[in-house]
Short mmCIF file of C-alpha atoms and ligand atoms in Angstrom, two decimals:
data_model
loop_
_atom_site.label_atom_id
_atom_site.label_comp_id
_atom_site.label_asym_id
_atom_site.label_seq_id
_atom_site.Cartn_x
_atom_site.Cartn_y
_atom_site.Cartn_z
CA UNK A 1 0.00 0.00 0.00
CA UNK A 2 1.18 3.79 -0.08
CA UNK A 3 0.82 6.55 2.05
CA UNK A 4 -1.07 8.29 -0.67
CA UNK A 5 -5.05 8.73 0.90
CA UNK A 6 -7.12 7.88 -2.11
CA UNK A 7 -9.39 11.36 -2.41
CA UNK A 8 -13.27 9.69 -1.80
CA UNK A 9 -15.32 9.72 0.98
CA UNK A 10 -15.18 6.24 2.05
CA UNK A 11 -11.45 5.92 3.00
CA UNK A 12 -9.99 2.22 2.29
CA UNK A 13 -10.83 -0.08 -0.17
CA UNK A 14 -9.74 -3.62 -1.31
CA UNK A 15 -6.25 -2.21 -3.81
CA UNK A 16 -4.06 -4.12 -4.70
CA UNK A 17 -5.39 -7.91 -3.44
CA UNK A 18 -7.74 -10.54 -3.57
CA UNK A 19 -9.27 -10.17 -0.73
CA UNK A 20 -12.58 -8.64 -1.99
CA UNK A 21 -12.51 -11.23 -4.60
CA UNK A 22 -10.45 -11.70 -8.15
CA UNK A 23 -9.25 -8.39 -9.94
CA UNK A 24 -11.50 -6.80 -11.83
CA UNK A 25 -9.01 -6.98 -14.25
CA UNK A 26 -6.27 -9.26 -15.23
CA UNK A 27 -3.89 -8.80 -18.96
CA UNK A 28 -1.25 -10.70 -19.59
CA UNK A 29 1.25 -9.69 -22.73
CA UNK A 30 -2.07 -8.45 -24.78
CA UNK A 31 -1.10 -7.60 -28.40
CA UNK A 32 -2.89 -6.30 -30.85
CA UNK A 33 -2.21 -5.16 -34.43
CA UNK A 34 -4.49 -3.47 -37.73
CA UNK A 35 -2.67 -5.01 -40.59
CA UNK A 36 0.41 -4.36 -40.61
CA UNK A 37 0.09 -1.45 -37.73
CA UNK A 38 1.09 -3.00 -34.27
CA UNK A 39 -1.30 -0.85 -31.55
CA UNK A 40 -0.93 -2.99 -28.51
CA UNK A 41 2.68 -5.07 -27.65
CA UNK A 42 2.98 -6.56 -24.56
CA UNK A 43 0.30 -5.12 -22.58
CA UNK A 44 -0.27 -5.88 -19.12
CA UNK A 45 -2.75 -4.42 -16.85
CA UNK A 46 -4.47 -5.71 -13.61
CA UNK A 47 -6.75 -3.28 -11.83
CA UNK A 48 -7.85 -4.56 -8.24
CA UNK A 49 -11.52 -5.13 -7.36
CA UNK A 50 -12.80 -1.59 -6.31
CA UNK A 51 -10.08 0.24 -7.53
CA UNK A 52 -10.12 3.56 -10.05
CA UNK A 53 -7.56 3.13 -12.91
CA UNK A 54 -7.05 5.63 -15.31
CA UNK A 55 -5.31 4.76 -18.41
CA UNK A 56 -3.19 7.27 -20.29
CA UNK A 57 -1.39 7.90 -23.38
CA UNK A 58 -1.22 10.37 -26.55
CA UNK A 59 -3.82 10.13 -29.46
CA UNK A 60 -3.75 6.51 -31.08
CA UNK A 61 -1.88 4.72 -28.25
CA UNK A 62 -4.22 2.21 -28.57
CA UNK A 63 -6.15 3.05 -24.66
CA UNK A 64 -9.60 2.52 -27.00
CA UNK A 65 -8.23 -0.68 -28.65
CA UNK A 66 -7.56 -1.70 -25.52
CA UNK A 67 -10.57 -1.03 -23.36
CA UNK A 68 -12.85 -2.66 -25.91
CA UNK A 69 -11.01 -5.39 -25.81
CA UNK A 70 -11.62 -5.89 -21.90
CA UNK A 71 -15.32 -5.13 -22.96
CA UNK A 72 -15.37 -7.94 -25.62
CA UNK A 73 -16.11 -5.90 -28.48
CA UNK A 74 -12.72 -6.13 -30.14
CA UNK A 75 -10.72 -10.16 -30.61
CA UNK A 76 -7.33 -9.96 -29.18
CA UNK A 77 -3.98 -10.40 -31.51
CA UNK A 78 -2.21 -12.26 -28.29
CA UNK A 79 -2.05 -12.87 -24.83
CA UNK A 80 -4.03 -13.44 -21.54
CA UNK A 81 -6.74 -11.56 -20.84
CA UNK A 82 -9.29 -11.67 -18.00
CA UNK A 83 -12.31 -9.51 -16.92
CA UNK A 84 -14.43 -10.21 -13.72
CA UNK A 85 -12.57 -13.70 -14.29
CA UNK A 86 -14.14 -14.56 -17.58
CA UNK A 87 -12.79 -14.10 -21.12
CA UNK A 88 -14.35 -11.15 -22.54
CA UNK A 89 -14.71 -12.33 -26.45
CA UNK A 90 -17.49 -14.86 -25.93
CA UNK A 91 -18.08 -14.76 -22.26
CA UNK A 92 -21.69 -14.98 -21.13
CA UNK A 93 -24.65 -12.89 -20.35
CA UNK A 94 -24.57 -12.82 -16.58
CA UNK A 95 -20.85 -11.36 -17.02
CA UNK A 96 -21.86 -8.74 -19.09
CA UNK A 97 -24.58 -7.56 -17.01
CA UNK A 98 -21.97 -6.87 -14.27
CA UNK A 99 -20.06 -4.31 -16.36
CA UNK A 100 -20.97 -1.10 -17.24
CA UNK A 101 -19.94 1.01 -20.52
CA UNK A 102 -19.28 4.03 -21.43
CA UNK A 103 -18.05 4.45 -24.86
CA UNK A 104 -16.23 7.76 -26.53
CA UNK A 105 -19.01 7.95 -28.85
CA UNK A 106 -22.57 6.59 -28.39
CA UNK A 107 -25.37 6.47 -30.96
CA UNK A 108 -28.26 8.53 -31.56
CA UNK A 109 -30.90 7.53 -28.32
CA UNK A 110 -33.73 8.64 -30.74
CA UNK A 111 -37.06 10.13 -29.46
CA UNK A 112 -37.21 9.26 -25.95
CA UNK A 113 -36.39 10.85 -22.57
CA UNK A 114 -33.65 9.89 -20.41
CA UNK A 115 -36.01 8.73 -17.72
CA UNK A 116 -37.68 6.37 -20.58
CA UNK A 117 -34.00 4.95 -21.52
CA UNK A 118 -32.92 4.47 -18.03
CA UNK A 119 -35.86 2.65 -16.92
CA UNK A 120 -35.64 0.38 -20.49
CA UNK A 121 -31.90 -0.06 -20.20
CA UNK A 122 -32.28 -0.98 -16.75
CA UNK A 123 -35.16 -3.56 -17.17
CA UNK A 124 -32.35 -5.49 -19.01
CA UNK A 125 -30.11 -6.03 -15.51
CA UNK A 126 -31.01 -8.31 -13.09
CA UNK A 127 -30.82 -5.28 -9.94
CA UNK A 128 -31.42 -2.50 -11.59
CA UNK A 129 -31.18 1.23 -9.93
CA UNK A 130 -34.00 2.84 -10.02
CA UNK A 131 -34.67 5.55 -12.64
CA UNK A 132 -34.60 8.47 -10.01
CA UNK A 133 -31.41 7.31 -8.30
CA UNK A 134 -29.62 7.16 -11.57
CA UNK A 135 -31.01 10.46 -12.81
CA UNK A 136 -30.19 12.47 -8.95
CA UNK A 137 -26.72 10.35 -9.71
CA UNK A 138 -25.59 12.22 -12.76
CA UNK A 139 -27.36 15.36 -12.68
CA UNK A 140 -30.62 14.96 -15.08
CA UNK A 141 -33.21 15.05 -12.63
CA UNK A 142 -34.72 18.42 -13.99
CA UNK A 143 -34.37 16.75 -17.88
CA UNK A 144 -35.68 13.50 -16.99
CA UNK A 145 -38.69 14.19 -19.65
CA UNK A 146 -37.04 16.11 -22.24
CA UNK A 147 -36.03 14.69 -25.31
CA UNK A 148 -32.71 13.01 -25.40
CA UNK A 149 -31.56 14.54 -28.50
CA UNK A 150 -32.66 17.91 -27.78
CA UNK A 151 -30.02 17.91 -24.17
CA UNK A 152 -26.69 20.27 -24.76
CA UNK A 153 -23.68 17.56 -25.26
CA UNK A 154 -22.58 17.80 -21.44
CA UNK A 155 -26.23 16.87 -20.59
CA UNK A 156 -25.86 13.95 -23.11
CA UNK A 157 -22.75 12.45 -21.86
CA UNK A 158 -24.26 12.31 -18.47
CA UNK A 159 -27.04 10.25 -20.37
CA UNK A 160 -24.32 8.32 -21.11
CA UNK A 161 -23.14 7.67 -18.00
CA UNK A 162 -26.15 7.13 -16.76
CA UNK A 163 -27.40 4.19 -19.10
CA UNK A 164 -23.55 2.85 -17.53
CA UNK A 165 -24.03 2.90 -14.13
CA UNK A 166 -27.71 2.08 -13.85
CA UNK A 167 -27.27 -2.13 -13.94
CA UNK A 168 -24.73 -1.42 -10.63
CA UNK A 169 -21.86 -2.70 -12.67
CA UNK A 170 -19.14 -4.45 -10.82
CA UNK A 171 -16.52 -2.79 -13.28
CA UNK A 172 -17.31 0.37 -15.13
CA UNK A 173 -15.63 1.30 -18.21
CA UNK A 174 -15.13 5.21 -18.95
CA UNK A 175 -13.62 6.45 -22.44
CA UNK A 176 -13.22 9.93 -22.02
CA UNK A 177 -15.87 10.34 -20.42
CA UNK A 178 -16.29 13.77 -19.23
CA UNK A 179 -14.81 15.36 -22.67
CA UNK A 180 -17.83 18.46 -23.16
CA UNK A 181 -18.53 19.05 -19.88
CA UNK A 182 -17.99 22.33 -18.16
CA UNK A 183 -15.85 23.09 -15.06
CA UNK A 184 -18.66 22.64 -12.72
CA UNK A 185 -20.28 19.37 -14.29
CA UNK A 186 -17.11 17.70 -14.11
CA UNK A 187 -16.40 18.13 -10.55
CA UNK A 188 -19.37 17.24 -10.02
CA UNK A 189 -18.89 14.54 -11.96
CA UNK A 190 -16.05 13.55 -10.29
CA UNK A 191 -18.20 13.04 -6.77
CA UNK A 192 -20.38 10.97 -8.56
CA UNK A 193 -17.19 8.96 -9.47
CA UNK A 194 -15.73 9.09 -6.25
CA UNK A 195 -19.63 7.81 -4.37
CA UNK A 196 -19.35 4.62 -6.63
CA UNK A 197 -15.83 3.61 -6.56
CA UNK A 198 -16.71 4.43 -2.70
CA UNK A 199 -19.62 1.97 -3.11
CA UNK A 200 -16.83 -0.52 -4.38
CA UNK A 201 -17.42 -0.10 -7.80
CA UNK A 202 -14.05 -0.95 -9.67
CA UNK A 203 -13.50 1.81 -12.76
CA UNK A 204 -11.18 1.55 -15.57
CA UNK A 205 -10.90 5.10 -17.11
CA UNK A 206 -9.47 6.63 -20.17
CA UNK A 207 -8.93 10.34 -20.20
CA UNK A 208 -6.94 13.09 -21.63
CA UNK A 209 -7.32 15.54 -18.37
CA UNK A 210 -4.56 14.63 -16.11
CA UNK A 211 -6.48 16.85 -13.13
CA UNK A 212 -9.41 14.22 -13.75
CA UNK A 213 -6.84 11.51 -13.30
CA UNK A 214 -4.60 12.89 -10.64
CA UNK A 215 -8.16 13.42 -8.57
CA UNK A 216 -9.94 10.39 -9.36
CA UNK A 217 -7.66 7.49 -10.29
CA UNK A 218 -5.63 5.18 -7.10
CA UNK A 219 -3.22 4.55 -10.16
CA UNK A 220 -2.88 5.72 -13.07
CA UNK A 221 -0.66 3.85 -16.33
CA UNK A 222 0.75 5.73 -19.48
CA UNK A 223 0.31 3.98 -22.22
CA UNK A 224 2.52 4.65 -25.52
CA UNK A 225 4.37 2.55 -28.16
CA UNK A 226 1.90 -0.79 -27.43
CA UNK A 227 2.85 -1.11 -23.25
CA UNK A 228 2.14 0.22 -20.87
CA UNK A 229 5.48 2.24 -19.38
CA UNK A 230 5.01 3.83 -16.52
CA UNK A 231 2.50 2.85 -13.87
CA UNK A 232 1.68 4.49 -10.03
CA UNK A 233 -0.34 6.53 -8.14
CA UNK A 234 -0.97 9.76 -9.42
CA UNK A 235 1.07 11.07 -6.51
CA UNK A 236 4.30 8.93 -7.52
CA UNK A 237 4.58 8.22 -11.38
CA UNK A 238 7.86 8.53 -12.56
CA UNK A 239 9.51 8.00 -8.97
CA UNK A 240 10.64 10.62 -6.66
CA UNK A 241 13.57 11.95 -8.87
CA UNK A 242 10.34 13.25 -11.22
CA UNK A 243 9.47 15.31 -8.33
CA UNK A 244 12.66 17.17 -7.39
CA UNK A 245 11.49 21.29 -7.56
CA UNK A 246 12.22 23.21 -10.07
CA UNK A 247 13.54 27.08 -9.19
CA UNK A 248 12.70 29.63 -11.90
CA UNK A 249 14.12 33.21 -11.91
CA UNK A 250 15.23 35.35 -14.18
CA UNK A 251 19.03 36.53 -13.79
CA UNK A 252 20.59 40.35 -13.96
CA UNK A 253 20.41 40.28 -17.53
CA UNK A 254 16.75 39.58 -17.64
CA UNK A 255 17.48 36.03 -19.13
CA UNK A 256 15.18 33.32 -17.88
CA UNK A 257 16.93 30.58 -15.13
CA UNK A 258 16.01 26.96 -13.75
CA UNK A 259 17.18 24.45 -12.09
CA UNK A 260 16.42 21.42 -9.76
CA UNK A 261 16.67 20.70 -6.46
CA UNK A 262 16.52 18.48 -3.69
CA UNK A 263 17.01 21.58 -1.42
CA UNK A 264 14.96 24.70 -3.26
CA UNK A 265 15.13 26.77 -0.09
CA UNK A 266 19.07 26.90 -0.16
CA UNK A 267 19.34 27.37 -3.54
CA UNK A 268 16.53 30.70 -3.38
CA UNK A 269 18.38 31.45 -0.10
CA UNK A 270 21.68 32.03 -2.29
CA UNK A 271 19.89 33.11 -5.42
CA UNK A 272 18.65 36.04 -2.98
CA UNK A 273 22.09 36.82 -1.33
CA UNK A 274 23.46 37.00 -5.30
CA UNK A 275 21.21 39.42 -6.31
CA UNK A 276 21.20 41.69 -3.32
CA UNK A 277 17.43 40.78 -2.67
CA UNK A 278 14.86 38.54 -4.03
CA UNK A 279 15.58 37.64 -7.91
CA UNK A 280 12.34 38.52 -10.82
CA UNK A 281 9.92 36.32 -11.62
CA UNK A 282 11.07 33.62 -8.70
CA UNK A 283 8.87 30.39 -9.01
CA UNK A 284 9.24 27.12 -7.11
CA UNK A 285 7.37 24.75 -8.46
CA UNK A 286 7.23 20.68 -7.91
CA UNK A 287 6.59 19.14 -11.15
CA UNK A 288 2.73 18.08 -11.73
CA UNK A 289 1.67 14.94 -13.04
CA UNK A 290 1.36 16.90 -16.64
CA UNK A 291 4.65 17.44 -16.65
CA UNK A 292 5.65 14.48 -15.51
CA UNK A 293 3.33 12.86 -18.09
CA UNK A 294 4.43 14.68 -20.95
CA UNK A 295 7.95 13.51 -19.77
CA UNK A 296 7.31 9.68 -19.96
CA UNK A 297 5.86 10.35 -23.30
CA UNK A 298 8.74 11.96 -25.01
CA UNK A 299 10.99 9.76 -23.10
CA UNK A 300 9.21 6.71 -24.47
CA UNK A 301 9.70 8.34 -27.83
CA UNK A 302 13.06 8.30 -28.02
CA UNK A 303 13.70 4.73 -26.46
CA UNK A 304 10.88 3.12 -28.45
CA UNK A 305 8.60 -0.30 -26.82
CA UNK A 306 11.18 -1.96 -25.49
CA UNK A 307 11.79 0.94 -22.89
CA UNK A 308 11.57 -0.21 -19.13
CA UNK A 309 8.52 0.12 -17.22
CA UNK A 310 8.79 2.34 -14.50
CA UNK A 311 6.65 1.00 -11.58
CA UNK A 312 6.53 2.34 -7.98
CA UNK A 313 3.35 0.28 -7.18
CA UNK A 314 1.49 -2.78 -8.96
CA UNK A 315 -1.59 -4.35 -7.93
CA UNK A 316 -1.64 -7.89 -6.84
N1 ATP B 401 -10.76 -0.67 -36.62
C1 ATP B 401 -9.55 -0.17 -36.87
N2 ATP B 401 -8.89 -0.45 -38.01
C2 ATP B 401 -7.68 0.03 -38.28
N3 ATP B 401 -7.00 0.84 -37.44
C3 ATP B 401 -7.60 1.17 -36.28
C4 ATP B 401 -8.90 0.69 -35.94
N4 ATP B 401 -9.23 1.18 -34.72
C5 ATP B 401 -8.19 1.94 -34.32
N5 ATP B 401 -7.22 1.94 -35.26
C6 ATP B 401 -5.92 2.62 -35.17
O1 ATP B 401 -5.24 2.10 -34.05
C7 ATP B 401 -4.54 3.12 -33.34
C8 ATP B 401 -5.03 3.17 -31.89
O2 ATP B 401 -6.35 3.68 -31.88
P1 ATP B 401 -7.17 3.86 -30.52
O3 ATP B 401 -8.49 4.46 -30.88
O4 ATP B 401 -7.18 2.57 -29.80
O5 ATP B 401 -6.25 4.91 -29.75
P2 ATP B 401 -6.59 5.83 -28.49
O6 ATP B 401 -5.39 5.76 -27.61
O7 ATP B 401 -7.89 5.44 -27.90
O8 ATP B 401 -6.69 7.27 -29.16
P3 ATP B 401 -7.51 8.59 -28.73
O9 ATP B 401 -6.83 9.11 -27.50
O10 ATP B 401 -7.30 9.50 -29.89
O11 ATP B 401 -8.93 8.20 -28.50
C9 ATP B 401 -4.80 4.40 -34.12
O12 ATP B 401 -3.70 4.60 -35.00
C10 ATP B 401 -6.05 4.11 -34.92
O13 ATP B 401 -6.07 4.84 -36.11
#
């Protein structure tokens, strides 16, 4: 475990072991390949029962290809893969009715209201939420009768969501899922993430915001060049000498100054005795998980797939 508190209401939950039950998710050298374009090489992911996961990477990394293959949309090229213990390409009804799904792009819900899809997508599940919990849940009480296609695109996504969450999936798949919402519908969003992965729900997420991850996500994994290449709590990815603070100043001659270190307030401490007083434009900053990100990324670049992984935590 790590000292890092996971940010939801509830506290604890099982991370990292078996002792809730199996991982939600277990992948095992997972390739994948479109002709003669290789997306996935040498995947592995496990996310624990009742954890949040959030998957990274750049454009085309292959975090979609990936995800629907968990889902059992897509065949795998290679390797083991295991969701809720089953085999996703073929596995049975009961299984699926324990996940939930939220694609990047869902079809047109035609003429009906979102309380009229929740209550018919939710007569397919064997325990159901009920219609008003799910629409309180997400924020569509007050459009509950309006037409679905005539909601703003934030309003629709929630939709989304809310045709996801309302057979009380075991595992919850997210593709970008909050991509059109404003500030204040994605934190609230975000509780509503943090209430069900409270409830125990496990969530694997894909997203480009890396405030959505670093809130919501006990781990996050980057994702680039088929593997997965970096992989820790949002608080630790890319190990502690990621972290060291970066000074910023600018120097007598107005040019622009940084450096790192382990000790920023001696280094200010002299910076101020050089100048006489405190230097322009001093900044102390510890590196974000953006920047830390965008790091592994180009890093990855130049060392290709068979780059080592950098983990500072894996699930059991
Ligand atoms: N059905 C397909 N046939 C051929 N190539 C595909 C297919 N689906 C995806 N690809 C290609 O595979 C690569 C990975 O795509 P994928 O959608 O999995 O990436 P992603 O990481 O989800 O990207 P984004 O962040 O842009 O959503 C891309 O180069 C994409 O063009």
């Amino acid at each position: 475990m790590t000292s890092r508190t996971p940010p939801r209401p509830t506290g604890s939950h099982p991370r990292g072991g078996t002792a809730g039950g199996e991982n939600a998710v277990e992948v095992r050298g997972l390739s994948k390949r479109y002709g003669d374009r290789v997306v996935l090489d040498g995947f592995d992911l496990t996310v624990a029962a009742g954890e949040t996961y959030a998957l990274l990477g750049p454009n085309g990394a292959g975090k979609s290809t990936a995800v629907e293959i968990l889902e059992g949309f897509r065949r795998p090229g290679g390797g083991e893969v295991r969701v809720l213990g089953e085999e996703p390409l073929g596995a049975s009804r009961s299984w699926r009715s324990e996940l939930g799904i939220v694609a990047q792009q869902t079809g047109d819900l035609g003429p009906y209201s979102p309380r009229e899809l929740i209550e018919h997508f939710g007569g397919l599940y064997p325990d159901p939420r009920s219609a008003d919990e799910v629409l309180e849940m997400v924020g569509l009480a007050e459009h509950a009768g309006r037409r679905a296609g005539k909601l703003s695109g934030g309003q629709q996504r929630r939709l989304d969501v809310a045709l996801g969450i309302v057979g009380r999936p075991r595992l919850l798949f997210l593709d970008e899922p909050t991509t059109g919402f404003d500030p204040e519908a994605r934190r609230q969003f975000w509780s509503m993430l943090e209430g069900l992965a409270g409830q125990g729900t496990a969530i694997l997420l894909t997203t480009h915001y890396l405030d959505e991850a670093a809130r919501l996500a006990d781990r996050v994994g980057v994702l680039t060049g088929g593997r997965i290449v970096a992989e820790a709590p949002p608080a630790e990815l890319g190990g502690a000498a990621a972290r060291v603070p970066v000074v910023r100043w600018r120097d007598r001659s107005g040019t622009r100054r940084e450096e790192r270190s382990e000790r920023p307030a001696e280094l200010v401490s002299r910076l101020y005795d050089e100048h006489g007083g405190e230097p322009e434009d001093l900044e102390v900053r510890r590196p974000e998980l953006e920047q830390i990100y965008l790091e592994l990324i180009g890093e990855s670049a130049t060392s290709g797939p068979s780059h080592d992984i950098h983990r500072t935590e894996a699930a059991a």
